[in-house]
Structure formats: structure tokens, C-alpha cells
Amino acid sequence: MDLELGAVECFVAVTAQRHFGRAAAALGISVSAVTKRIQRLEADLGVPLIERDSGGFLGLTAAGQRFVQVAPGLLRAVQTARFAAVGEPDTTLRLAVPAGVGVVAPLLPAALATLELALRHTHPGVAVESVPTPFPRLKPDLLSSAVDLVLTFGASAEPLVQSTRLSQIYRVGLVSAGHPLGRRRTVPVEEFAQLPMLLNPELPDDYMLPFVLADVRPLTEATLVPIDASNTAHVAQRILLGREVTVVPVALTANLPPELKRIGLTGVPPTYYYTHHRRDDVRPELRTAIELMADFTDSISRAALALDR
């Protein structure tokens, strides 16, 4: 069986964007071309991958959910092989993402692959490397040039770092299934803010404050429980014990185990994703990547929100 790589790219893009038109725009081709390529991919595989309605994309079939887990890796392997044949890429942008995030955000690899495809449309010689980075290393690794771009949750006060605001973060509560709030779909944010909440004191305020609801009530009135967590999986393991709660972006709740529950928070103030990069890094491909990150963060949020519909 031969798979057309362009068709796989289209599938990954539609999955990340959850929309045929936005995927076509990201890839620089027509909606008709995207539709035909995905139809050809489904015919080659012998199974439907995408559920459709009158508006286009409705969701993924069971086969599509399985295929999206491996499709981005297939594209990366082909890109690696291409660079091996013709030489190294002109430049590689290393994007730091919080370690462990893929455990609860299974569509993240597809969204990252779409970001790389869109970036290469403008800068053909660019590769994007996703670097899982422990929470405390996000800023140090950026300043040491171990990574070039950090996806994070607030503006940095570091004078050597340039912050760029992206799309809105949709914050939700995360509790264990056995928690008293485990059966509720929504909770007023002021009520949720009264619960014992996890805090990693090693993290900078620009990363931590949105998730201890510092914009809802003074931290002096909060019950904050210190935790030494270096990745998202560590936080989830602590929540499973049922004594504390946390706040996370909705994008990190697309693959929760049944032992964890996400709770909608009503009245939560708006906050935003940010990228951080070194102020002296003025590469045009980096600027393009930052511009694309707004669509990237918005797409992973929409994908997670759609699970409730």
C-alpha cells in the first residue's frame, strides 16, 4: 500500500485545525484539493478517517483517532530522510513545550506538525523540533540557547526575553473523579479558588500565576499547597490523590483518564498564551513561527472544547 504524503499532510492539518478551510489556508492550497487528498487517503487505507457534516469537519472516526497518533511521526520521518538526502535544513527552530503535556493532549503532535507544514510553506529550509522541557528549565534553556521558542502562559519580566501574546487560554479546573466537585460540570471560579490548590514555588510567576487563580483573589487568601513537579504528568498524579485541585488550559484535558475530571469555571477572567524568545534572535523564520503560534494554540483549544459537544 502506497500512501501519498501530501494526503497525510492534509489529514494532519484538518485534524489540528478541525476545519477544512483553515487547513487549506495553512497549507496554501484549495479546500477542494484538501478534500480530494483526504478522500484518496481514506481510499488507500480502506477506512474512513473523518466524520463529516454539512459544515465539513465533525470529528475523527475510531480509525482516524488511531491514525492521528502516528501520522505526525510519519511526516517527521520523511522530513528527516529528505534532509539526510539533500543535506541539513537551513535552520532548525527548537520549540520548548512543557514535558508530559502529550499525555493529556493527544492532538498536540498533529497541531505541531501542522505548524511546521505552514512554516515550511513560507520558509522551505526550516525544520521545527519540539523539545519536551521540564517546567523549571523553560526559561534557563531559552536563555542558554538550548531552545529558541517557549510556549508559555504569561509575559516575562526578563530583559533578555521578548514576550508575544497569542490566543486566549480557556482555563478549567482539574479534580479527581472522587472529589466532591467531580460530578459537577461547572463551578463559579470564586468557589473553586477557595479549594486547596497546587503551587510549584520553583516556577516563575509568569508561568504559575494563571493556574493558582492569582487574578481572582489575593494569594494571601489562597490555600496553596507546594508541589515539586517537573511536568504535567506529575501534577495529574498528585490530583489523583483527591486532596488538592489545580487549574489547567482546556487544551491539556483532551485525553483525561476516567479518574480525572475537568470542571468548567464560570466567571474566570481572560488570560493568554505567550511565546518567549531571546530578544536578540531576529530571524525572519522565528517571527513567522510566532505569528503561526496564535492559530496553533487556538486550534488545540478548539479541539479540546469540542469534546464537550
PDB file of N, CA, C and O in Angstrom, residues 136-206:
ATOM      1  N   PRO A 136      10.872  23.771  35.303  1.00  0.00           N
ATOM      2  CA  PRO A 136      11.875  24.744  35.781  1.00  0.00           C
ATOM      3  C   PRO A 136      12.933  25.102  34.742  1.00  0.00           C
ATOM      4  O   PRO A 136      13.659  26.080  34.918  1.00  0.00           O
ATOM      5  N   ARG A 137      13.031  24.328  33.637  1.00  0.00           N
ATOM      6  CA  ARG A 137      14.063  24.572  32.644  1.00  0.00           C
ATOM      7  C   ARG A 137      13.597  25.461  31.505  1.00  0.00           C
ATOM      8  O   ARG A 137      14.400  25.825  30.637  1.00  0.00           O
ATOM      9  N   LEU A 138      12.334  25.855  31.474  1.00  0.00           N
ATOM     10  CA  LEU A 138      11.807  26.583  30.320  1.00  0.00           C
ATOM     11  C   LEU A 138      12.579  27.884  30.080  1.00  0.00           C
ATOM     12  O   LEU A 138      13.045  28.150  28.966  1.00  0.00           O
ATOM     13  N   LYS A 139      12.722  28.708  31.107  1.00  0.00           N
ATOM     14  CA  LYS A 139      13.455  29.961  30.914  1.00  0.00           C
ATOM     15  C   LYS A 139      14.963  29.748  30.826  1.00  0.00           C
ATOM     16  O   LYS A 139      15.609  30.311  29.927  1.00  0.00           O
ATOM     17  N   PRO A 140      15.577  28.954  31.718  1.00  0.00           N
ATOM     18  CA  PRO A 140      17.030  28.761  31.589  1.00  0.00           C
ATOM     19  C   PRO A 140      17.456  28.186  30.236  1.00  0.00           C
ATOM     20  O   PRO A 140      18.475  28.608  29.671  1.00  0.00           O
ATOM     21  N   ASP A 141      16.671  27.235  29.707  1.00  0.00           N
ATOM     22  CA  ASP A 141      17.049  26.650  28.419  1.00  0.00           C
ATOM     23  C   ASP A 141      16.900  27.653  27.285  1.00  0.00           C
ATOM     24  O   ASP A 141      17.653  27.611  26.299  1.00  0.00           O
ATOM     25  N   LEU A 142      15.941  28.564  27.404  1.00  0.00           N
ATOM     26  CA  LEU A 142      15.810  29.612  26.390  1.00  0.00           C
ATOM     27  C   LEU A 142      17.011  30.550  26.443  1.00  0.00           C
ATOM     28  O   LEU A 142      17.612  30.867  25.412  1.00  0.00           O
ATOM     29  N   LEU A 143      17.386  30.984  27.630  1.00  0.00           N
ATOM     30  CA  LEU A 143      18.489  31.936  27.758  1.00  0.00           C
ATOM     31  C   LEU A 143      19.826  31.314  27.371  1.00  0.00           C
ATOM     32  O   LEU A 143      20.728  32.015  26.911  1.00  0.00           O
ATOM     33  N   SER A 144      19.951  29.998  27.535  1.00  0.00           N
ATOM     34  CA  SER A 144      21.203  29.321  27.180  1.00  0.00           C
ATOM     35  C   SER A 144      21.242  28.900  25.716  1.00  0.00           C
ATOM     36  O   SER A 144      22.221  28.294  25.278  1.00  0.00           O
ATOM     37  N   SER A 145      20.171  29.180  24.966  1.00  0.00           N
ATOM     38  CA  SER A 145      20.042  28.823  23.545  1.00  0.00           C
ATOM     39  C   SER A 145      19.853  27.325  23.322  1.00  0.00           C
ATOM     40  O   SER A 145      20.003  26.846  22.202  1.00  0.00           O
ATOM     41  N   ALA A 146      19.484  26.585  24.370  1.00  0.00           N
ATOM     42  CA  ALA A 146      19.142  25.174  24.185  1.00  0.00           C
ATOM     43  C   ALA A 146      17.840  25.048  23.403  1.00  0.00           C
ATOM     44  O   ALA A 146      17.621  24.068  22.693  1.00  0.00           O
ATOM     45  N   VAL A 147      16.949  26.035  23.546  1.00  0.00           N
ATOM     46  CA  VAL A 147      15.728  26.124  22.751  1.00  0.00           C
ATOM     47  C   VAL A 147      15.612  27.552  22.252  1.00  0.00           C
ATOM     48  O   VAL A 147      16.272  28.471  22.764  1.00  0.00           O
ATOM     49  N   ASP A 148      14.770  27.740  21.241  1.00  0.00           N
ATOM     50  CA  ASP A 148      14.637  29.064  20.621  1.00  0.00           C
ATOM     51  C   ASP A 148      13.317  29.748  20.933  1.00  0.00           C
ATOM     52  O   ASP A 148      13.216  30.973  20.841  1.00  0.00           O
ATOM     53  N   LEU A 149      12.320  28.959  21.277  1.00  0.00           N
ATOM     54  CA  LEU A 149      10.981  29.491  21.438  1.00  0.00           C
ATOM     55  C   LEU A 149      10.283  28.695  22.532  1.00  0.00           C
ATOM     56  O   LEU A 149      10.357  27.463  22.543  1.00  0.00           O
ATOM     57  N   VAL A 150       9.638  29.383  23.463  1.00  0.00           N
ATOM     58  CA  VAL A 150       8.946  28.730  24.569  1.00  0.00           C
ATOM     59  C   VAL A 150       7.466  29.066  24.481  1.00  0.00           C
ATOM     60  O   VAL A 150       7.091  30.240  24.361  1.00  0.00           O
ATOM     61  N   LEU A 151       6.630  28.041  24.522  1.00  0.00           N
ATOM     62  CA  LEU A 151       5.188  28.240  24.624  1.00  0.00           C
ATOM     63  C   LEU A 151       4.835  28.261  26.097  1.00  0.00           C
ATOM     64  O   LEU A 151       5.076  27.295  26.820  1.00  0.00           O
ATOM     65  N   THR A 152       4.281  29.382  26.575  1.00  0.00           N
ATOM     66  CA  THR A 152       4.031  29.518  27.998  1.00  0.00           C
ATOM     67  C   THR A 152       2.765  30.336  28.231  1.00  0.00           C
ATOM     68  O   THR A 152       1.934  30.472  27.319  1.00  0.00           O
ATOM     69  N   PHE A 153       2.597  30.898  29.431  1.00  0.00           N
ATOM     70  CA  PHE A 153       1.283  31.382  29.830  1.00  0.00           C
ATOM     71  C   PHE A 153       1.251  32.814  30.343  1.00  0.00           C
ATOM     72  O   PHE A 153       0.251  33.248  30.875  1.00  0.00           O
ATOM     73  N   GLY A 154       2.346  33.537  30.223  1.00  0.00           N
ATOM     74  CA  GLY A 154       2.343  34.911  30.676  1.00  0.00           C
ATOM     75  C   GLY A 154       3.551  35.647  30.134  1.00  0.00           C
ATOM     76  O   GLY A 154       4.486  35.045  29.598  1.00  0.00           O
ATOM     77  N   ALA A 155       3.549  36.968  30.264  1.00  0.00           N
ATOM     78  CA  ALA A 155       4.672  37.784  29.799  1.00  0.00           C
ATOM     79  C   ALA A 155       5.838  37.661  30.764  1.00  0.00           C
ATOM     80  O   ALA A 155       5.652  37.522  31.972  1.00  0.00           O
ATOM     81  N   SER A 156       7.045  37.683  30.228  1.00  0.00           N
ATOM     82  CA  SER A 156       8.249  37.561  31.044  1.00  0.00           C
ATOM     83  C   SER A 156       8.780  38.932  31.423  1.00  0.00           C
ATOM     84  O   SER A 156       8.756  39.872  30.617  1.00  0.00           O
ATOM     85  N   ALA A 157       9.285  39.034  32.656  1.00  0.00           N
ATOM     86  CA  ALA A 157       9.921  40.267  33.112  1.00  0.00           C
ATOM     87  C   ALA A 157      11.421  40.260  32.833  1.00  0.00           C
ATOM     88  O   ALA A 157      12.108  41.265  33.101  1.00  0.00           O
ATOM     89  N   GLU A 158      11.952  39.171  32.291  1.00  0.00           N
ATOM     90  CA  GLU A 158      13.383  39.060  31.984  1.00  0.00           C
ATOM     91  C   GLU A 158      13.738  40.014  30.838  1.00  0.00           C
ATOM     92  O   GLU A 158      13.167  39.935  29.757  1.00  0.00           O
ATOM     93  N   PRO A 159      14.701  40.930  31.037  1.00  0.00           N
ATOM     94  CA  PRO A 159      15.013  41.920  29.988  1.00  0.00           C
ATOM     95  C   PRO A 159      15.581  41.316  28.715  1.00  0.00           C
ATOM     96  O   PRO A 159      15.496  41.938  27.649  1.00  0.00           O
ATOM     97  N   LEU A 160      16.144  40.118  28.774  1.00  0.00           N
ATOM     98  CA  LEU A 160      16.710  39.489  27.585  1.00  0.00           C
ATOM     99  C   LEU A 160      15.677  38.691  26.799  1.00  0.00           C
ATOM    100  O   LEU A 160      15.999  38.123  25.753  1.00  0.00           O
ATOM    101  N   VAL A 161      14.453  38.650  27.288  1.00  0.00           N
ATOM    102  CA  VAL A 161      13.399  37.836  26.672  1.00  0.00           C
ATOM    103  C   VAL A 161      12.315  38.732  26.101  1.00  0.00           C
ATOM    104  O   VAL A 161      11.857  39.680  26.761  1.00  0.00           O
ATOM    105  N   GLN A 162      11.894  38.434  24.879  1.00  0.00           N
ATOM    106  CA  GLN A 162      10.776  39.120  24.233  1.00  0.00           C
ATOM    107  C   GLN A 162       9.537  38.250  24.352  1.00  0.00           C
ATOM    108  O   GLN A 162       9.563  37.068  23.999  1.00  0.00           O
ATOM    109  N   SER A 163       8.441  38.795  24.865  1.00  0.00           N
ATOM    110  CA  SER A 163       7.181  38.071  25.009  1.00  0.00           C
ATOM    111  C   SER A 163       6.199  38.523  23.940  1.00  0.00           C
ATOM    112  O   SER A 163       6.105  39.719  23.643  1.00  0.00           O
ATOM    113  N   THR A 164       5.451  37.566  23.383  1.00  0.00           N
ATOM    114  CA  THR A 164       4.429  37.868  22.385  1.00  0.00           C
ATOM    115  C   THR A 164       3.127  37.188  22.801  1.00  0.00           C
ATOM    116  O   THR A 164       3.109  35.973  23.027  1.00  0.00           O
ATOM    117  N   ARG A 165       2.063  37.967  22.894  1.00  0.00           N
ATOM    118  CA  ARG A 165       0.771  37.404  23.295  1.00  0.00           C
ATOM    119  C   ARG A 165       0.110  36.686  22.127  1.00  0.00           C
ATOM    120  O   ARG A 165       0.106  37.184  20.997  1.00  0.00           O
ATOM    121  N   LEU A 166      -0.446  35.511  22.402  1.00  0.00           N
ATOM    122  CA  LEU A 166      -1.093  34.696  21.380  1.00  0.00           C
ATOM    123  C   LEU A 166      -2.596  34.661  21.630  1.00  0.00           C
ATOM    124  O   LEU A 166      -3.209  35.679  21.924  1.00  0.00           O
ATOM    125  N   SER A 167      -3.192  33.482  21.531  1.00  0.00           N
ATOM    126  CA  SER A 167      -4.639  33.348  21.693  1.00  0.00           C
ATOM    127  C   SER A 167      -5.012  33.188  23.161  1.00  0.00           C
ATOM    128  O   SER A 167      -4.162  32.979  24.028  1.00  0.00           O
ATOM    129  N   GLN A 168      -6.293  33.268  23.418  1.00  0.00           N
ATOM    130  CA  GLN A 168      -6.778  33.174  24.793  1.00  0.00           C
ATOM    131  C   GLN A 168      -6.653  31.757  25.339  1.00  0.00           C
ATOM    132  O   GLN A 168      -6.865  30.772  24.633  1.00  0.00           O
ATOM    133  N   ILE A 169      -6.287  31.664  26.614  1.00  0.00           N
ATOM    134  CA  ILE A 169      -6.305  30.388  27.326  1.00  0.00           C
ATOM    135  C   ILE A 169      -7.697  30.204  27.913  1.00  0.00           C
ATOM    136  O   ILE A 169      -8.231  31.107  28.572  1.00  0.00           O
ATOM    137  N   TYR A 170      -8.295  29.052  27.687  1.00  0.00           N
ATOM    138  CA  TYR A 170      -9.553  28.706  28.335  1.00  0.00           C
ATOM    139  C   TYR A 170      -9.209  27.828  29.532  1.00  0.00           C
ATOM    140  O   TYR A 170      -8.873  26.654  29.391  1.00  0.00           O
ATOM    141  N   ARG A 171      -9.256  28.430  30.714  1.00  0.00           N
ATOM    142  CA  ARG A 171      -8.853  27.709  31.921  1.00  0.00           C
ATOM    143  C   ARG A 171     -10.013  26.895  32.490  1.00  0.00           C
ATOM    144  O   ARG A 171     -11.149  27.359  32.534  1.00  0.00           O
ATOM    145  N   VAL A 172      -9.701  25.703  32.928  1.00  0.00           N
ATOM    146  CA  VAL A 172     -10.685  24.821  33.561  1.00  0.00           C
ATOM    147  C   VAL A 172     -10.068  24.249  34.825  1.00  0.00           C
ATOM    148  O   VAL A 172      -8.847  24.252  35.014  1.00  0.00           O
ATOM    149  N   GLY A 173     -10.927  23.759  35.716  1.00  0.00           N
ATOM    150  CA  GLY A 173     -10.454  23.090  36.915  1.00  0.00           C
ATOM    151  C   GLY A 173     -10.193  21.625  36.635  1.00  0.00           C
ATOM    152  O   GLY A 173     -10.832  21.019  35.766  1.00  0.00           O
ATOM    153  N   LEU A 174      -9.261  21.055  37.368  1.00  0.00           N
ATOM    154  CA  LEU A 174      -8.950  19.636  37.263  1.00  0.00           C
ATOM    155  C   LEU A 174      -9.013  19.037  38.662  1.00  0.00           C
ATOM    156  O   LEU A 174      -8.327  19.495  39.577  1.00  0.00           O
ATOM    157  N   VAL A 175      -9.867  18.007  38.812  1.00  0.00           N
ATOM    158  CA  VAL A 175     -10.064  17.362  40.111  1.00  0.00           C
ATOM    159  C   VAL A 175     -10.061  15.856  39.907  1.00  0.00           C
ATOM    160  O   VAL A 175     -10.200  15.359  38.789  1.00  0.00           O
ATOM    161  N   SER A 176      -9.938  15.114  40.998  1.00  0.00           N
ATOM    162  CA  SER A 176     -10.082  13.671  40.906  1.00  0.00           C
ATOM    163  C   SER A 176     -11.562  13.332  40.775  1.00  0.00           C
ATOM    164  O   SER A 176     -12.441  14.101  41.203  1.00  0.00           O
ATOM    165  N   ALA A 177     -11.839  12.168  40.189  1.00  0.00           N
ATOM    166  CA  ALA A 177     -13.239  11.765  39.997  1.00  0.00           C
ATOM    167  C   ALA A 177     -13.960  11.626  41.321  1.00  0.00           C
ATOM    168  O   ALA A 177     -15.187  11.803  41.396  1.00  0.00           O
ATOM    169  N   GLY A 178     -13.230  11.307  42.389  1.00  0.00           N
ATOM    170  CA  GLY A 178     -13.862  11.147  43.701  1.00  0.00           C
ATOM    171  C   GLY A 178     -13.980  12.429  44.499  1.00  0.00           C
ATOM    172  O   GLY A 178     -14.514  12.410  45.618  1.00  0.00           O
ATOM    173  N   HIS A 179     -13.531  13.540  43.943  1.00  0.00           N
ATOM    174  CA  HIS A 179     -13.616  14.825  44.640  1.00  0.00           C
ATOM    175  C   HIS A 179     -15.081  15.258  44.741  1.00  0.00           C
ATOM    176  O   HIS A 179     -15.901  14.928  43.875  1.00  0.00           O
ATOM    177  N   PRO A 180     -15.462  16.004  45.787  1.00  0.00           N
ATOM    178  CA  PRO A 180     -16.852  16.483  45.895  1.00  0.00           C
ATOM    179  C   PRO A 180     -17.352  17.242  44.665  1.00  0.00           C
ATOM    180  O   PRO A 180     -18.554  17.251  44.392  1.00  0.00           O
ATOM    181  N   LEU A 181     -16.455  17.858  43.900  1.00  0.00           N
ATOM    182  CA  LEU A 181     -16.871  18.575  42.690  1.00  0.00           C
ATOM    183  C   LEU A 181     -16.873  17.682  41.455  1.00  0.00           C
ATOM    184  O   LEU A 181     -17.214  18.133  40.369  1.00  0.00           O
ATOM    185  N   GLY A 182     -16.499  16.411  41.617  1.00  0.00           N
ATOM    186  CA  GLY A 182     -16.312  15.533  40.474  1.00  0.00           C
ATOM    187  C   GLY A 182     -17.557  15.300  39.641  1.00  0.00           C
ATOM    188  O   GLY A 182     -17.458  14.913  38.472  1.00  0.00           O
ATOM    189  N   ARG A 183     -18.732  15.525  40.199  1.00  0.00           N
ATOM    190  CA  ARG A 183     -19.985  15.311  39.464  1.00  0.00           C
ATOM    191  C   ARG A 183     -20.555  16.598  38.875  1.00  0.00           C
ATOM    192  O   ARG A 183     -21.594  16.574  38.230  1.00  0.00           O
ATOM    193  N   ARG A 184     -19.895  17.711  39.089  1.00  0.00           N
ATOM    194  CA  ARG A 184     -20.408  18.985  38.579  1.00  0.00           C
ATOM    195  C   ARG A 184     -19.706  19.337  37.273  1.00  0.00           C
ATOM    196  O   ARG A 184     -18.514  19.096  37.098  1.00  0.00           O
ATOM    197  N   ARG A 185     -20.457  19.926  36.346  1.00  0.00           N
ATOM    198  CA  ARG A 185     -19.882  20.324  35.061  1.00  0.00           C
ATOM    199  C   ARG A 185     -19.229  21.699  35.151  1.00  0.00           C
ATOM    200  O   ARG A 185     -18.205  21.935  34.506  1.00  0.00           O
ATOM    201  N   THR A 186     -19.837  22.607  35.922  1.00  0.00           N
ATOM    202  CA  THR A 186     -19.289  23.956  36.050  1.00  0.00           C
ATOM    203  C   THR A 186     -19.348  24.393  37.508  1.00  0.00           C
ATOM    204  O   THR A 186     -20.200  23.947  38.285  1.00  0.00           O
ATOM    205  N   VAL A 187     -18.429  25.287  37.846  1.00  0.00           N
ATOM    206  CA  VAL A 187     -18.327  25.831  39.198  1.00  0.00           C
ATOM    207  C   VAL A 187     -17.957  27.307  39.067  1.00  0.00           C
ATOM    208  O   VAL A 187     -17.108  27.648  38.231  1.00  0.00           O
ATOM    209  N   PRO A 188     -18.550  28.205  39.851  1.00  0.00           N
ATOM    210  CA  PRO A 188     -18.081  29.591  39.838  1.00  0.00           C
ATOM    211  C   PRO A 188     -16.602  29.651  40.220  1.00  0.00           C
ATOM    212  O   PRO A 188     -16.158  28.965  41.142  1.00  0.00           O
ATOM    213  N   VAL A 189     -15.847  30.460  39.517  1.00  0.00           N
ATOM    214  CA  VAL A 189     -14.405  30.479  39.743  1.00  0.00           C
ATOM    215  C   VAL A 189     -14.068  30.913  41.168  1.00  0.00           C
ATOM    216  O   VAL A 189     -13.084  30.443  41.757  1.00  0.00           O
ATOM    217  N   GLU A 190     -14.886  31.767  41.756  1.00  0.00           N
ATOM    218  CA  GLU A 190     -14.616  32.197  43.134  1.00  0.00           C
ATOM    219  C   GLU A 190     -14.734  31.027  44.101  1.00  0.00           C
ATOM    220  O   GLU A 190     -13.976  30.927  45.068  1.00  0.00           O
ATOM    221  N   GLU A 191     -15.697  30.125  43.855  1.00  0.00           N
ATOM    222  CA  GLU A 191     -15.838  28.941  44.705  1.00  0.00           C
ATOM    223  C   GLU A 191     -14.639  28.009  44.527  1.00  0.00           C
ATOM    224  O   GLU A 191     -14.098  27.472  45.504  1.00  0.00           O
ATOM    225  N   PHE A 192     -14.217  27.812  43.288  1.00  0.00           N
ATOM    226  CA  PHE A 192     -13.092  26.915  43.030  1.00  0.00           C
ATOM    227  C   PHE A 192     -11.814  27.468  43.660  1.00  0.00           C
ATOM    228  O   PHE A 192     -10.970  26.699  44.156  1.00  0.00           O
ATOM    229  N   ALA A 193     -11.672  28.790  43.673  1.00  0.00           N
ATOM    230  CA  ALA A 193     -10.460  29.422  44.197  1.00  0.00           C
ATOM    231  C   ALA A 193     -10.304  29.230  45.696  1.00  0.00           C
ATOM    232  O   ALA A 193      -9.218  29.456  46.243  1.00  0.00           O
ATOM    233  N   GLN A 194     -11.361  28.803  46.373  1.00  0.00           N
ATOM    234  CA  GLN A 194     -11.279  28.585  47.823  1.00  0.00           C
ATOM    235  C   GLN A 194     -10.689  27.225  48.174  1.00  0.00           C
ATOM    236  O   GLN A 194     -10.352  26.977  49.337  1.00  0.00           O
ATOM    237  N   LEU A 195     -10.544  26.335  47.206  1.00  0.00           N
ATOM    238  CA  LEU A 195     -10.063  24.985  47.464  1.00  0.00           C
ATOM    239  C   LEU A 195      -8.543  24.952  47.584  1.00  0.00           C
ATOM    240  O   LEU A 195      -7.853  25.818  47.041  1.00  0.00           O
ATOM    241  N   PRO A 196      -7.991  23.943  48.279  1.00  0.00           N
ATOM    242  CA  PRO A 196      -6.526  23.787  48.319  1.00  0.00           C
ATOM    243  C   PRO A 196      -5.990  23.571  46.906  1.00  0.00           C
ATOM    244  O   PRO A 196      -6.437  22.684  46.184  1.00  0.00           O
ATOM    245  N   MET A 197      -5.027  24.402  46.514  1.00  0.00           N
ATOM    246  CA  MET A 197      -4.578  24.436  45.121  1.00  0.00           C
ATOM    247  C   MET A 197      -3.068  24.235  45.053  1.00  0.00           C
ATOM    248  O   MET A 197      -2.317  24.765  45.865  1.00  0.00           O
ATOM    249  N   LEU A 198      -2.646  23.433  44.066  1.00  0.00           N
ATOM    250  CA  LEU A 198      -1.230  23.115  43.924  1.00  0.00           C
ATOM    251  C   LEU A 198      -0.423  24.300  43.395  1.00  0.00           C
ATOM    252  O   LEU A 198      -0.861  25.006  42.495  1.00  0.00           O
ATOM    253  N   LEU A 199       0.758  24.474  43.954  1.00  0.00           N
ATOM    254  CA  LEU A 199       1.671  25.541  43.550  1.00  0.00           C
ATOM    255  C   LEU A 199       3.088  24.973  43.501  1.00  0.00           C
ATOM    256  O   LEU A 199       3.534  24.316  44.447  1.00  0.00           O
ATOM    257  N   ASN A 200       3.774  25.201  42.392  1.00  0.00           N
ATOM    258  CA  ASN A 200       5.187  24.859  42.315  1.00  0.00           C
ATOM    259  C   ASN A 200       5.985  26.119  42.597  1.00  0.00           C
ATOM    260  O   ASN A 200       6.070  27.001  41.740  1.00  0.00           O
ATOM    261  N   PRO A 201       6.581  26.257  43.787  1.00  0.00           N
ATOM    262  CA  PRO A 201       7.274  27.504  44.142  1.00  0.00           C
ATOM    263  C   PRO A 201       8.540  27.746  43.330  1.00  0.00           C
ATOM    264  O   PRO A 201       9.094  28.848  43.364  1.00  0.00           O
ATOM    265  N   GLU A 202       9.016  26.722  42.590  1.00  0.00           N
ATOM    266  CA  GLU A 202      10.226  26.883  41.794  1.00  0.00           C
ATOM    267  C   GLU A 202       9.962  27.575  40.460  1.00  0.00           C
ATOM    268  O   GLU A 202      10.908  27.975  39.773  1.00  0.00           O
ATOM    269  N   LEU A 203       8.703  27.713  40.082  1.00  0.00           N
ATOM    270  CA  LEU A 203       8.374  28.281  38.775  1.00  0.00           C
ATOM    271  C   LEU A 203       8.213  29.788  38.853  1.00  0.00           C
ATOM    272  O   LEU A 203       7.738  30.325  39.854  1.00  0.00           O
ATOM    273  N   PRO A 204       8.561  30.509  37.785  1.00  0.00           N
ATOM    274  CA  PRO A 204       8.380  31.963  37.783  1.00  0.00           C
ATOM    275  C   PRO A 204       6.908  32.335  37.775  1.00  0.00           C
ATOM    276  O   PRO A 204       6.049  31.574  37.333  1.00  0.00           O
ATOM    277  N   ASP A 205       6.637  33.531  38.282  1.00  0.00           N
ATOM    278  CA  ASP A 205       5.244  33.979  38.376  1.00  0.00           C
ATOM    279  C   ASP A 205       4.543  33.985  37.026  1.00  0.00           C
ATOM    280  O   ASP A 205       3.350  33.661  36.934  1.00  0.00           O
ATOM    281  N   ASP A 206       5.262  34.372  35.949  1.00  0.00           N
ATOM    282  CA  ASP A 206       4.588  34.462  34.654  1.00  0.00           C
ATOM    283  C   ASP A 206       4.078  33.109  34.195  1.00  0.00           C
ATOM    284  O   ASP A 206       3.147  33.043  33.385  1.00  0.00           O
TER     285      ASP A 206
END
